[in-house]
Coordinates of C-alpha atoms in Angstrom, one line a residue:
X1185 CA 113.2 102.5 91.2
X1186 CA 114.4 99.4 92.8
X1187 CA 112.2 96.5 93.8
X1188 CA 113.0 97.4 97.4
X1189 CA 111.7 100.9 97.1
X1190 CA 108.7 100.1 94.8
X1191 CA 106.3 99.4 97.7
X1192 CA 107.2 102.6 99.4
X1193 CA 106.6 104.6 96.3
X1194 CA 103.3 102.8 95.7
X1195 CA 102.3 103.2 99.4
X1196 CA 102.8 107.0 99.3
X1197 CA 100.9 107.4 96.1
X1198 CA 98.2 105.1 97.4
X1199 CA 98.0 107.0 100.6
X1200 CA 97.1 110.2 98.7
X1201 CA 94.6 108.4 96.4
X1202 CA 92.5 106.3 98.8
X1203 CA 91.8 108.1 102.0
X1204 CA 88.0 107.8 101.8
X1205 CA 87.4 104.0 102.1
X1206 CA 86.6 102.8 105.6
X1207 CA 87.7 99.2 105.3
X1208 CA 89.9 97.1 103.1
X1209 CA 90.2 93.4 102.2
X1210 CA 93.6 91.7 102.5
X1211 CA 93.8 91.3 98.7
X1212 CA 93.0 95.0 98.1
X1213 CA 95.8 96.0 100.5
X1214 CA 98.2 93.5 99.0
X1215 CA 97.5 94.7 95.5
X1216 CA 97.7 98.4 96.6
X1217 CA 101.1 98.0 98.2
X1218 CA 102.6 95.4 95.8
X1219 CA 103.1 92.8 98.6
X1220 CA 101.6 89.4 99.2
X1221 CA 98.7 88.5 101.4
X1222 CA 101.2 86.2 103.3
X1223 CA 103.3 89.3 104.1
X1224 CA 100.2 91.1 105.6
X1225 CA 99.3 87.9 107.5
X1226 CA 102.9 87.8 108.9
X1227 CA 102.6 91.4 110.2
X1228 CA 99.2 90.5 111.7
X1229 CA 100.7 87.4 113.4
X1230 CA 103.4 89.7 114.9
X1231 CA 100.7 92.0 116.3
X1232 CA 101.6 95.0 114.1
X1233 CA 98.1 95.2 112.6
X1234 CA 94.8 93.8 114.0
X1235 CA 92.1 93.5 111.4
X1236 CA 88.5 92.9 112.4
X1237 CA 87.2 89.5 111.6
X1238 CA 83.9 89.0 109.9
X1239 CA 83.5 85.2 109.9
X1240 CA 86.7 84.0 108.1
X1241 CA 87.2 87.3 106.3
X1242 CA 89.7 89.9 107.6
X1243 CA 88.5 93.5 107.4
X1244 CA 91.3 96.1 107.6
X1245 CA 90.5 99.6 108.9
X1246 CA 92.1 102.9 107.9
X1247 CA 94.3 102.5 111.1
X1248 CA 95.5 99.1 109.9
X1249 CA 96.2 100.6 106.4
X1250 CA 98.1 103.5 108.0
X1251 CA 100.1 101.1 110.2
X1252 CA 100.9 99.0 107.1
X1253 CA 102.3 102.1 105.4
X1254 CA 104.5 102.7 108.4
X1255 CA 105.6 99.1 108.5
X1256 CA 106.5 99.1 104.8
X1257 CA 108.3 102.4 105.1
X1258 CA 110.3 101.1 108.1
X1259 CA 111.2 97.8 106.4
X1260 CA 112.2 99.6 103.2
X1261 CA 114.6 101.7 105.3
X1262 CA 116.2 98.6 106.7
X1263 CA 114.6 98.5 110.1
X1264 CA 113.8 95.0 111.6
X1265 CA 110.2 93.9 112.3
X1266 CA 111.1 94.3 116.0
X1267 CA 112.2 97.9 115.5
X1268 CA 109.0 98.6 113.6
X1269 CA 107.0 96.9 116.4
X1270 CA 108.7 99.0 119.1
X1271 CA 108.0 102.2 117.2
X1272 CA 104.3 101.3 116.7
X1273 CA 103.9 100.5 120.4
X1274 CA 105.2 103.9 121.3
X1275 CA 103.0 105.4 118.6
X1276 CA 100.0 104.0 120.4
X1277 CA 101.0 104.8 124.0
X1278 CA 102.6 108.3 123.6
X1279 CA 100.1 110.9 122.5
X1280 CA 102.8 113.6 122.4
X1281 CA 105.0 111.3 120.3
X1282 CA 108.1 112.4 122.2
X1283 CA 109.4 108.9 123.1
X1284 CA 108.5 107.7 119.6
X1285 CA 110.4 110.6 118.0
X1286 CA 113.5 110.0 120.3
X1287 CA 113.4 106.3 119.4
X1288 CA 113.0 107.0 115.7
X1289 CA 115.9 109.5 115.8
X1290 CA 118.2 107.0 117.6
X1291 CA 117.3 104.3 115.0
X1292 CA 117.8 106.6 112.1
X1293 CA 121.2 107.9 113.4
X1294 CA 122.3 104.2 113.9
X1295 CA 121.1 103.3 110.4
X1296 CA 123.0 106.3 108.9
X1297 CA 126.1 105.3 110.8
X1298 CA 125.8 101.8 109.6
X1299 CA 125.2 102.8 106.0
X1300 CA 128.2 105.2 106.1
X1301 CA 130.4 102.4 107.4
X1302 CA 129.2 100.1 104.7
X1303 CA 129.8 102.8 102.0
X1304 CA 133.4 103.3 103.3
X1305 CA 133.9 99.5 103.2
X1306 CA 132.6 99.4 99.6
X1307 CA 134.7 102.3 98.5
X1308 CA 137.8 100.6 100.1
X1309 CA 137.0 97.3 98.3
X1310 CA 136.4 99.0 95.0
X1311 CA 139.8 100.8 95.3
X1312 CA 141.5 97.5 96.2
X1313 CA 139.8 95.7 93.3
X1314 CA 140.7 98.4 90.9
X1315 CA 144.3 98.2 91.9
X1316 CA 144.3 94.4 91.5
X1317 CA 142.7 94.8 88.1
X1318 CA 145.3 97.3 87.0
X1319 CA 148.1 95.0 88.1
X1320 CA 146.6 92.0 86.3
X1321 CA 146.1 94.0 83.1
X1322 CA 149.7 95.3 83.3
X1323 CA 151.0 91.8 83.9
X1324 CA 149.1 90.4 80.9
X1325 CA 150.4 93.2 78.7
X1326 CA 154.0 92.6 79.7
X1327 CA 153.8 88.8 79.3
X1328 CA 151.5 88.4 76.3
X1329 CA 153.2 91.0 74.1
X1330 CA 151.4 93.2 71.6
X1331 CA 147.9 92.1 70.7
X1332 CA 146.8 91.7 67.0

């Protein structure tokens, strides 16, 4: 499991394990999802989550936790914070989730196309590098003579 996918795996496991709590502290969420409190405050500053304030303490609801799961999943899939924000806005305003689903489908198709293009570029680069390596090795064998 890579560092980039670790929060996603933890969030899915955590989602199954902790459905009963009604509120969460910032440190509890950070620990649960393997992220920093600064990351959570960043998402809060962007309006993606909105915890209740009790004095100076943030109190995160089940809704905030669920939104954090969606945010982390989207970020792990390579979506920008603005993409995730747009998705969450539709999630709140579209009870039938049709617009949200269309937007998500468009973003997913674009991400797949982008990754396929990158894979093609990587495969081409690997082939080119393999060819260069083979030429270099052949040149060294011809000019260096037999190795002892």
